[in-house]
JSON list of C-alpha atoms in Angstrom, two decimals:
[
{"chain": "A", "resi": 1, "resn": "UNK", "atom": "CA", "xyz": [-2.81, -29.74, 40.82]},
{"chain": "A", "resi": 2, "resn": "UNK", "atom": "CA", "xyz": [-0.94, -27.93, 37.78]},
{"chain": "A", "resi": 3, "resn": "UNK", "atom": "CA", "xyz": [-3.15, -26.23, 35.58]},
{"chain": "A", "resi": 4, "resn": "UNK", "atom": "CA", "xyz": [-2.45, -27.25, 31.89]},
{"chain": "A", "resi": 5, "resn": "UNK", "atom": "CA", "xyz": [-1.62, -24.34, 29.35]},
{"chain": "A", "resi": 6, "resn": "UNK", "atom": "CA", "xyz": [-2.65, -24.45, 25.78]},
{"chain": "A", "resi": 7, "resn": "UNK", "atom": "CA", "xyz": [0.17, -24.34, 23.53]},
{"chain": "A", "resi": 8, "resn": "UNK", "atom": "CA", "xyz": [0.48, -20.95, 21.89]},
{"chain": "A", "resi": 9, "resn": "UNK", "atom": "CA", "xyz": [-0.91, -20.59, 18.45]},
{"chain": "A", "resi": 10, "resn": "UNK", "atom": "CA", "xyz": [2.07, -21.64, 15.59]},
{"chain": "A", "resi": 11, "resn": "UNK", "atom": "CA", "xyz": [3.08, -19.23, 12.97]},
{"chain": "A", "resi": 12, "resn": "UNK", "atom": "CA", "xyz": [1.38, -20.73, 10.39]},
{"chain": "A", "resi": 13, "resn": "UNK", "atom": "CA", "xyz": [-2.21, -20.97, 12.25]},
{"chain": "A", "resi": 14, "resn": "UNK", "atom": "CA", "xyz": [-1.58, -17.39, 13.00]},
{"chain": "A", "resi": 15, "resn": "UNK", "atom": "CA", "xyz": [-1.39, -16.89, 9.20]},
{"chain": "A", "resi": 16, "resn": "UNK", "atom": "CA", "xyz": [-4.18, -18.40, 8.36]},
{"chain": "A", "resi": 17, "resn": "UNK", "atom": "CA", "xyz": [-6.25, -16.68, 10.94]},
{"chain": "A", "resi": 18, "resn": "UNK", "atom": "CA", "xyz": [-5.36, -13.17, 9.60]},
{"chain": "A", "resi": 19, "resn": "UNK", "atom": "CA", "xyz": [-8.30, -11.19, 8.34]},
{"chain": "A", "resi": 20, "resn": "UNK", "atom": "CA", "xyz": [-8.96, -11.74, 4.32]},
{"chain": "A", "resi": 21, "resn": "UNK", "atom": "CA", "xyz": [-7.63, -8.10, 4.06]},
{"chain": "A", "resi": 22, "resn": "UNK", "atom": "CA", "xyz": [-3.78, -9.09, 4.96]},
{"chain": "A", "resi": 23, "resn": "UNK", "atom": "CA", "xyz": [-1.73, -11.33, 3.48]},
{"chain": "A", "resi": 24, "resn": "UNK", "atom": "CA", "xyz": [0.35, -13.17, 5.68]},
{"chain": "A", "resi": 25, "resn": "UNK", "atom": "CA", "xyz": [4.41, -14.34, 5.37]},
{"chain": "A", "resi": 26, "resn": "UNK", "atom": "CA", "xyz": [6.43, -15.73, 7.60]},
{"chain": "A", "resi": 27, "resn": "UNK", "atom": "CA", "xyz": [9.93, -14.63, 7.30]},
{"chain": "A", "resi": 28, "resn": "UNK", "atom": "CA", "xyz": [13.22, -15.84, 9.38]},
{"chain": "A", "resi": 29, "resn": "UNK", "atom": "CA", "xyz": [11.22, -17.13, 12.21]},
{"chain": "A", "resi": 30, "resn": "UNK", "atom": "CA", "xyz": [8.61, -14.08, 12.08]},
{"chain": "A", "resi": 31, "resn": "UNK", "atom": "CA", "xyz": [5.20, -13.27, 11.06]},
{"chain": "A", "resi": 32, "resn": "UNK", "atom": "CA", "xyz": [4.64, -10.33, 8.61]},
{"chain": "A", "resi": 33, "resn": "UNK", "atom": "CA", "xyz": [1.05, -8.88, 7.67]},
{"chain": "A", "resi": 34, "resn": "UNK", "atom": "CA", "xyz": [0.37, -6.41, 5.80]},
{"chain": "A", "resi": 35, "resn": "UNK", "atom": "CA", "xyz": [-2.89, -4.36, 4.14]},
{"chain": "A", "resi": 36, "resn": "UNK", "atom": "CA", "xyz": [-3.76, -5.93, 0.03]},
{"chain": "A", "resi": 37, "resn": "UNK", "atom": "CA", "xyz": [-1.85, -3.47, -2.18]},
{"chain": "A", "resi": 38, "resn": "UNK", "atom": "CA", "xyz": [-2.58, 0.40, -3.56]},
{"chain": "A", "resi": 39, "resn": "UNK", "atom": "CA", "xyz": [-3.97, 0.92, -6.65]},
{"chain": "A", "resi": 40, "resn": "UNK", "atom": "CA", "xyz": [-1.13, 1.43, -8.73]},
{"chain": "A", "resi": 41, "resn": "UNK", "atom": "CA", "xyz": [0.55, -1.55, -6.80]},
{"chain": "A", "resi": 42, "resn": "UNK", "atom": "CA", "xyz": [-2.14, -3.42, -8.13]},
{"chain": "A", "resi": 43, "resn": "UNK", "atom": "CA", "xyz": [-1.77, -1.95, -11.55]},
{"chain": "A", "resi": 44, "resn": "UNK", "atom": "CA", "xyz": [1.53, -2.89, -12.15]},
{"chain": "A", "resi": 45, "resn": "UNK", "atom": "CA", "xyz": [1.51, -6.52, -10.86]},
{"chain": "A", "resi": 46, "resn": "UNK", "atom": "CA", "xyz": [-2.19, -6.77, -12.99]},
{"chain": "A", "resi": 47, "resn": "UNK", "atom": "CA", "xyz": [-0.48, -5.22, -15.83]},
{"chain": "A", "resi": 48, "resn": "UNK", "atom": "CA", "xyz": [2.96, -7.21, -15.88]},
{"chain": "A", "resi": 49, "resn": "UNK", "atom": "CA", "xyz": [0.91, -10.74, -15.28]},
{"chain": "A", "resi": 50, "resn": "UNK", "atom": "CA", "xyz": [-1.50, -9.65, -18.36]},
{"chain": "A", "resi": 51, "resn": "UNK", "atom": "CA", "xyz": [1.88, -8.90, -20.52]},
{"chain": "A", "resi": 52, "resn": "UNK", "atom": "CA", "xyz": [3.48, -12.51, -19.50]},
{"chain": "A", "resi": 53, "resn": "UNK", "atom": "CA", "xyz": [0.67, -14.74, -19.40]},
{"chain": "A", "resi": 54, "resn": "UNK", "atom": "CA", "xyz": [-0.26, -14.98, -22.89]},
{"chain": "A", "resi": 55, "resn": "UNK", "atom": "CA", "xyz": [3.31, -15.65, -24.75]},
{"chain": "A", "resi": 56, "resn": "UNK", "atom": "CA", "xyz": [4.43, -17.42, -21.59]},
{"chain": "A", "resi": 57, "resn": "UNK", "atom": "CA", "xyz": [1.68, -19.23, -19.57]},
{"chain": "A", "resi": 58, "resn": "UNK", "atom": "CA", "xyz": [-0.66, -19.84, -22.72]},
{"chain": "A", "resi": 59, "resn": "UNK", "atom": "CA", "xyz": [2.02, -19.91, -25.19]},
{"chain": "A", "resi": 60, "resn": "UNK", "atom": "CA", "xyz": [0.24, -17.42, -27.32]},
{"chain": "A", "resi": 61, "resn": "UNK", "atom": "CA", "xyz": [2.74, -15.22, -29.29]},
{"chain": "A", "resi": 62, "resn": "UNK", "atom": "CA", "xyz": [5.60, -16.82, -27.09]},
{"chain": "A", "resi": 63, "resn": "UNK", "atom": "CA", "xyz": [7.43, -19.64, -26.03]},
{"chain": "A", "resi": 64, "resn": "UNK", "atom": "CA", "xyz": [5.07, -20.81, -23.27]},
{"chain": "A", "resi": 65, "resn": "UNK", "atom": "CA", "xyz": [6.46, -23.68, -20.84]},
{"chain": "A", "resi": 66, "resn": "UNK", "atom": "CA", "xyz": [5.71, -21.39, -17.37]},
{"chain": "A", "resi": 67, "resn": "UNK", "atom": "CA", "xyz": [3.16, -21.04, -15.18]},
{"chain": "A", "resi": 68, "resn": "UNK", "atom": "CA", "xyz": [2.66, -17.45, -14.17]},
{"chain": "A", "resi": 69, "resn": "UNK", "atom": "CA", "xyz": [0.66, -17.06, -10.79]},
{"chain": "A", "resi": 70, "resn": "UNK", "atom": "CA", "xyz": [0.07, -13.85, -8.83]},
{"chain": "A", "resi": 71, "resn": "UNK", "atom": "CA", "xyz": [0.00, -14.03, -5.06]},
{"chain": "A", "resi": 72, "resn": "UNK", "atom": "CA", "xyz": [1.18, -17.40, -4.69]},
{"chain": "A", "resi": 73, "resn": "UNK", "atom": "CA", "xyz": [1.92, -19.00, -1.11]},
{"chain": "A", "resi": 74, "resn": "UNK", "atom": "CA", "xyz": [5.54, -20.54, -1.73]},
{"chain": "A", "resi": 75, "resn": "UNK", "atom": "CA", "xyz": [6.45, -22.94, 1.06]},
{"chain": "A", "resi": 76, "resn": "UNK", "atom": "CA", "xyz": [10.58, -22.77, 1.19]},
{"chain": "A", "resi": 77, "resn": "UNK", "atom": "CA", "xyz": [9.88, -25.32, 3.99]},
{"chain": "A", "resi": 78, "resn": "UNK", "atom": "CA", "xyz": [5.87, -26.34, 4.88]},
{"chain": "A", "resi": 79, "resn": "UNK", "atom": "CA", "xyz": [4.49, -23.82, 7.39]},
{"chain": "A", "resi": 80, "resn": "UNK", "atom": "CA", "xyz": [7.92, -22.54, 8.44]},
{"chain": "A", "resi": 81, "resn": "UNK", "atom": "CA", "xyz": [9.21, -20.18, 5.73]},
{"chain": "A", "resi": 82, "resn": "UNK", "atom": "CA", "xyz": [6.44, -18.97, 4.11]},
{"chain": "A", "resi": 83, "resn": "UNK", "atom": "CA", "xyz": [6.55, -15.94, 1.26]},
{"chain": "A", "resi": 84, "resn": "UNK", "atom": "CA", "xyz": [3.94, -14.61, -0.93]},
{"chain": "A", "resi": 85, "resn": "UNK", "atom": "CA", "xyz": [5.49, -12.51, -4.01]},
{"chain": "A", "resi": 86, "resn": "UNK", "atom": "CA", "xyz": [3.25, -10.09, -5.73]},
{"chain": "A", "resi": 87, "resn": "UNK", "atom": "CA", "xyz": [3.86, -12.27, -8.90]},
{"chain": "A", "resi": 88, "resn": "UNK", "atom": "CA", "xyz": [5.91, -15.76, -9.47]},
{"chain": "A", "resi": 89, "resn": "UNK", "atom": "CA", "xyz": [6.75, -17.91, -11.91]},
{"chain": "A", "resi": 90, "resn": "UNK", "atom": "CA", "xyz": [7.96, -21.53, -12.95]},
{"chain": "A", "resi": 91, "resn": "UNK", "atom": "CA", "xyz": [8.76, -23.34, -15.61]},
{"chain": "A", "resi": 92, "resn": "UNK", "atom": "CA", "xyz": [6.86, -25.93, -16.31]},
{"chain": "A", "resi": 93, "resn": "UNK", "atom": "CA", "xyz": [9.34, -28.54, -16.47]},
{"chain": "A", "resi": 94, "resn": "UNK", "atom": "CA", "xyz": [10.13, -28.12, -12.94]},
{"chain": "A", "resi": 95, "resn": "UNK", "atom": "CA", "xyz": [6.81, -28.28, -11.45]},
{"chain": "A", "resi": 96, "resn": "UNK", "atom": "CA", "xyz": [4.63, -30.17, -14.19]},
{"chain": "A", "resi": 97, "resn": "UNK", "atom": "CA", "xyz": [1.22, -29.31, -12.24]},
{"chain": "A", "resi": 98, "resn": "UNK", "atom": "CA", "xyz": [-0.07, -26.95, -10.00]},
{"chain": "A", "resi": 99, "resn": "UNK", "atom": "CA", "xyz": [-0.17, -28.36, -6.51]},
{"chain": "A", "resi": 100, "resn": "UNK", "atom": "CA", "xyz": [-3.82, -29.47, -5.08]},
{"chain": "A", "resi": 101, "resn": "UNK", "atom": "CA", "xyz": [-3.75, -27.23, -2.87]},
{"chain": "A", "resi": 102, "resn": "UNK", "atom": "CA", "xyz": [-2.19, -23.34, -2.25]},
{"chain": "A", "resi": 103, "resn": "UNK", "atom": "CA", "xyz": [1.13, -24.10, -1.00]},
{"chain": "A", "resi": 104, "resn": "UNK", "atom": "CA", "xyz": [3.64, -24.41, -3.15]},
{"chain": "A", "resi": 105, "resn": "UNK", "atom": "CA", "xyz": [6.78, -26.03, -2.41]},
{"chain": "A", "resi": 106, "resn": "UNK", "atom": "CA", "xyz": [8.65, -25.88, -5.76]},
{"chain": "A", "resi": 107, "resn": "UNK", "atom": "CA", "xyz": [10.82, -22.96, -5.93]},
{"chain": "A", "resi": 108, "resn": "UNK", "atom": "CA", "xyz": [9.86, -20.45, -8.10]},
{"chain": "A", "resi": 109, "resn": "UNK", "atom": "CA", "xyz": [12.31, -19.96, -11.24]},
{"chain": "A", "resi": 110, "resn": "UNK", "atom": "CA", "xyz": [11.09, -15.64, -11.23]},
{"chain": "A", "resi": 111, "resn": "UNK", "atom": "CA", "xyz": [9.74, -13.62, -8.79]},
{"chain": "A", "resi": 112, "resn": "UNK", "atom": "CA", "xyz": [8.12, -10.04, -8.90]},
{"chain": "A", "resi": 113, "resn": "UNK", "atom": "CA", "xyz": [7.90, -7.82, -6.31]},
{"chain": "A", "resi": 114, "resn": "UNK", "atom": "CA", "xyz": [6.01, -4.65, -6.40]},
{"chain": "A", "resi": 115, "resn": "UNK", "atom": "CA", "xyz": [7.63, -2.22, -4.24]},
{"chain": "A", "resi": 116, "resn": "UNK", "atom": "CA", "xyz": [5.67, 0.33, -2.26]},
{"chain": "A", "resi": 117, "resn": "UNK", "atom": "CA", "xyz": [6.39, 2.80, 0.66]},
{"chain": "A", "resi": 118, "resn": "UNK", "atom": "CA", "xyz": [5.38, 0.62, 3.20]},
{"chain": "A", "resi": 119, "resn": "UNK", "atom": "CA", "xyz": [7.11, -2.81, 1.34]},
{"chain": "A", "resi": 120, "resn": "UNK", "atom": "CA", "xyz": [10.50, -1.62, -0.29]},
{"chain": "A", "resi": 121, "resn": "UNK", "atom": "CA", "xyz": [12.20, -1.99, 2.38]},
{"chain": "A", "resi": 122, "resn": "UNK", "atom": "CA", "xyz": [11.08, -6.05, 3.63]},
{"chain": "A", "resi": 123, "resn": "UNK", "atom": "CA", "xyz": [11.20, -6.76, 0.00]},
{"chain": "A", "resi": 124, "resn": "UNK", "atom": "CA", "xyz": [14.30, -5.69, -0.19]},
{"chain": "A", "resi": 125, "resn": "UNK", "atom": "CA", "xyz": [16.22, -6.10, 2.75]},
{"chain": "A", "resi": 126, "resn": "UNK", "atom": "CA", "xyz": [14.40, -8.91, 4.21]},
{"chain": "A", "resi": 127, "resn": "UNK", "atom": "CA", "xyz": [13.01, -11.28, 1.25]},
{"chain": "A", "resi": 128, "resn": "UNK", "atom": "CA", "xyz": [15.45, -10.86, -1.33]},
{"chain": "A", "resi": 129, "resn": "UNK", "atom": "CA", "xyz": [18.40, -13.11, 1.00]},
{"chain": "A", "resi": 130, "resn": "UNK", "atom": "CA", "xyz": [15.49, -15.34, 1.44]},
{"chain": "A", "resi": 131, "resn": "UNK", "atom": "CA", "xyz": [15.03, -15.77, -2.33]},
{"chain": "A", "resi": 132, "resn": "UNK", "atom": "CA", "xyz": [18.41, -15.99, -3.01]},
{"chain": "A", "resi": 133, "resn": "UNK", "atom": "CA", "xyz": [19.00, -18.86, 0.26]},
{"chain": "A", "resi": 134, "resn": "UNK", "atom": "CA", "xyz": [16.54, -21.06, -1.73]},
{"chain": "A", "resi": 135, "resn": "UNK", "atom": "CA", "xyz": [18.16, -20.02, -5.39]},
{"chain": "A", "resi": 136, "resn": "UNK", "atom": "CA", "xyz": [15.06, -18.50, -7.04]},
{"chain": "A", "resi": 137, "resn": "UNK", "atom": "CA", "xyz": [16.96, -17.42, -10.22]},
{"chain": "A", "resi": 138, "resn": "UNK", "atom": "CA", "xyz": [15.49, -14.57, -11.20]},
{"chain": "A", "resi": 139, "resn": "UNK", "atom": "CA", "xyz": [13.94, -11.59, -9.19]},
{"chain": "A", "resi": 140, "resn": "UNK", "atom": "CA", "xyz": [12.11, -8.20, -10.85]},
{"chain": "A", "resi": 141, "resn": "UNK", "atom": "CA", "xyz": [11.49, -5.46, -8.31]},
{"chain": "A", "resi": 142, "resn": "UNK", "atom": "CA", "xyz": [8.91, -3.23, -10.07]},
{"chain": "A", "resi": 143, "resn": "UNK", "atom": "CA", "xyz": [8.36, 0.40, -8.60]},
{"chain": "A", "resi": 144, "resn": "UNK", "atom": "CA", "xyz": [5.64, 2.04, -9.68]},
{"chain": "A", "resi": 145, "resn": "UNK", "atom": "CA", "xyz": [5.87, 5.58, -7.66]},
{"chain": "A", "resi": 146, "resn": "UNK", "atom": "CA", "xyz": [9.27, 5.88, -9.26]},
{"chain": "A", "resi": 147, "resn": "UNK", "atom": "CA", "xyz": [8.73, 4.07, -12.37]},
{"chain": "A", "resi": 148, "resn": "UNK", "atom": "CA", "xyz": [11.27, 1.89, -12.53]},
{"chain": "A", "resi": 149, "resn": "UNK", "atom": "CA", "xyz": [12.46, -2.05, -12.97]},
{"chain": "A", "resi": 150, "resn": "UNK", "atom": "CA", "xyz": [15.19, -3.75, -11.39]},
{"chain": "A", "resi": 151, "resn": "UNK", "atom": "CA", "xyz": [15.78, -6.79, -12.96]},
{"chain": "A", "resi": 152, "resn": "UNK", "atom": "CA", "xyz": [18.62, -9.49, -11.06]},
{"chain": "A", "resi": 153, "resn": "UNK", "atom": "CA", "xyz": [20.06, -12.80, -11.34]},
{"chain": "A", "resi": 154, "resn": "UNK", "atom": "CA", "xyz": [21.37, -15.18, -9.08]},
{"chain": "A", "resi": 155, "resn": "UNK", "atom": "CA", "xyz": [24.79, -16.10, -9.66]},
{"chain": "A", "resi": 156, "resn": "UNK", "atom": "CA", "xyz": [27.05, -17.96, -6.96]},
{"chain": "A", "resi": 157, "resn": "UNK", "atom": "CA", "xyz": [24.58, -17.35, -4.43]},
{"chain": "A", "resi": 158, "resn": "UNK", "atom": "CA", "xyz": [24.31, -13.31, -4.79]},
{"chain": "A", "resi": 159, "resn": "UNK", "atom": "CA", "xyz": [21.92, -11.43, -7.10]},
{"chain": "A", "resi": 160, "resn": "UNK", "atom": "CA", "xyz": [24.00, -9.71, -9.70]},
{"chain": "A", "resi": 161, "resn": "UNK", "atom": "CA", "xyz": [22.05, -6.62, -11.77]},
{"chain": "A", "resi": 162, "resn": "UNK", "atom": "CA", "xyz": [21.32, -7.56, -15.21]},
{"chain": "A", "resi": 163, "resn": "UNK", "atom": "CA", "xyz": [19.59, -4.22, -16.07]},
{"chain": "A", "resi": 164, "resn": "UNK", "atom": "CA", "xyz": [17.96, -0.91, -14.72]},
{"chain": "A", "resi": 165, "resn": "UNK", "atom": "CA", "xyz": [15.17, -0.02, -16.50]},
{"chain": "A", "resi": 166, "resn": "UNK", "atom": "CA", "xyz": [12.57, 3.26, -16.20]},
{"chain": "A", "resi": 167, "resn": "UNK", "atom": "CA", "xyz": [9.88, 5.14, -17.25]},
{"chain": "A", "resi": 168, "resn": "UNK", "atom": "CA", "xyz": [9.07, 3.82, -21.36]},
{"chain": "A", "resi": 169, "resn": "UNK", "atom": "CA", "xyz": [11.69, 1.89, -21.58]},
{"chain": "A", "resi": 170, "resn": "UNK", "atom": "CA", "xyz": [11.15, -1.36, -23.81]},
{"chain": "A", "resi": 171, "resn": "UNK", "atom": "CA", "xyz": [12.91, -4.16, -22.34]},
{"chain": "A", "resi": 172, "resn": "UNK", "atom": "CA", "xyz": [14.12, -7.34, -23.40]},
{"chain": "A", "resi": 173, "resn": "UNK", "atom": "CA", "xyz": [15.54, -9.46, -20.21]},
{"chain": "A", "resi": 174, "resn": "UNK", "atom": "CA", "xyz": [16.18, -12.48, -18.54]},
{"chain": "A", "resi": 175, "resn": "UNK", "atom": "CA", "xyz": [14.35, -14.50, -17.88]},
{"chain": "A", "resi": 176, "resn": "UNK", "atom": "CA", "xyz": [11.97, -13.11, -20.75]},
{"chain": "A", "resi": 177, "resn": "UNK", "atom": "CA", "xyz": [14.22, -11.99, -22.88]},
{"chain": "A", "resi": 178, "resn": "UNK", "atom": "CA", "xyz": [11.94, -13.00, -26.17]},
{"chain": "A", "resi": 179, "resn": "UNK", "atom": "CA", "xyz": [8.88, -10.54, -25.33]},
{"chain": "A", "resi": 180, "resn": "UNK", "atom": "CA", "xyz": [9.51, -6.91, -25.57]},
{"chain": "A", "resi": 181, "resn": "UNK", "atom": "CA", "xyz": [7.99, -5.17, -22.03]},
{"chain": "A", "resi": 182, "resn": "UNK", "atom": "CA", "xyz": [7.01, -1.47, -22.64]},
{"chain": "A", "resi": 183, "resn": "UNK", "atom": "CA", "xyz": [6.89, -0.65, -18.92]},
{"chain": "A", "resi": 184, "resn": "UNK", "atom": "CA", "xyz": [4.32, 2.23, -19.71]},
{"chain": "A", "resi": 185, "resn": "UNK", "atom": "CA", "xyz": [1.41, -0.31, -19.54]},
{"chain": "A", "resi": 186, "resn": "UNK", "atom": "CA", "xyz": [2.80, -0.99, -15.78]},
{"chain": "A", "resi": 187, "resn": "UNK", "atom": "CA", "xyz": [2.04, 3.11, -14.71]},
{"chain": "A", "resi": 188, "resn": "UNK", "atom": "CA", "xyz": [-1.29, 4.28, -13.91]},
{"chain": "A", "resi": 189, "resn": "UNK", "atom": "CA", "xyz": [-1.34, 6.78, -17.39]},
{"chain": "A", "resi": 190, "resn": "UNK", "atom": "CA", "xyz": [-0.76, 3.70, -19.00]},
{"chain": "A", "resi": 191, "resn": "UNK", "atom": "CA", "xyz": [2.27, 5.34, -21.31]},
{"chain": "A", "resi": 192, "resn": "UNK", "atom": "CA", "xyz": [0.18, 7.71, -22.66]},
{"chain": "A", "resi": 193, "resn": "UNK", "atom": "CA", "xyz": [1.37, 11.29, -22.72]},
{"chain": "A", "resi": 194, "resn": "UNK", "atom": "CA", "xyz": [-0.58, 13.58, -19.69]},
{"chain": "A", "resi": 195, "resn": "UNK", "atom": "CA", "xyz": [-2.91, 15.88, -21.02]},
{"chain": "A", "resi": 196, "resn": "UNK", "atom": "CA", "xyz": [-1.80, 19.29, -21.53]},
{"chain": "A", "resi": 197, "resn": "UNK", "atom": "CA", "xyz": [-4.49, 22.30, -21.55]}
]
């Protein structure tokens, strides 16, 4: 008599058995965990969503016509390739409503990664030719130890650099060209000059 194994546990029920303080991607074939983000992580993804969701999401002060989510679970194909960008959006003509439930299968038009130590380089070298297989348009990869925004378009399947931005910098770019971002409000002094004594 042949004892009967139990089929091992799929990616995705792996995922959704992580602890609530990982969040879970699945990548090429592979599970990725990792810890929720650092404070100044946090900061600038908080920061950038509070500067786009009024003149985008609400359509206060801005065109509006996008939903701006942070942390959402985008489905490039259900339970198979699975990726959670610090911050995404969409415009609302391509995905009217918000699905019932938290995967989302329309691809994003933007997506925002906040790069840390331990992140820069799957962000990077691992989810970027992800985003660009599916044809996200647009990709921002904020650094907040250096300061700095990377902004990048797709264009015949590559991302092509539309602008390098640092520090104070007041930016004006794709694909929200009609706000002006000070990137001070996305650093932990907030912009403001450091004390001297």
């Amino acid at each position: 008599m042949s004892a009967v194994l139990a089929e091992p546990m799929n990616l995705y029920a792996q995922l959704e058995a992580l602890p609530e303080n990982l969040t879970g991607e699945i990548i090429n074939g592979r599970l990725y965990a990792q810890p929720r983000p650092t404070s100044s992580h946090a900061l600038a993804g908080s920061a950038l969503e509070g500067e786009l969701y009024n003149p985008y999401h609400r359509g206060r002060g801005g065109p509006g016509g996008w939903w701006i989510l942070m942390e959402p679970e985008i489905h490039f194909i259900p339970d198979v390739e699975v990726l959670v960008p610090d911050l995404a959006g969409w415009r609302r003509e391509r995905m009217p409503q918000l699905p019932r439930d938290h995967r989302f299968e329309v691809v994003p038009n933007w997506v925002c990664e906040i790069l840390s130590p331990s992140t820069a380089r799957k962000d990077r070298m691992t989810k970027m030719p992800v985003y660009a297989r599916y044809g996200v348009a647009y990709l921002w990869l904020v650094d907040p130890l250096a300061r700095t925004l990377e902004a990048l378009a797709l264009q015949d399947g590559r991302w092509t650099v539309m602008g390098l931005f640092q520090e104070q910098d007041t930016v004006s770019v794709a694909p929200f060209a009609e706000m002006a971002l000070e990137l001070g409000a996305l650093w932990e002094d907030g912009g403001e000059e450091p004390a001297t004594d």
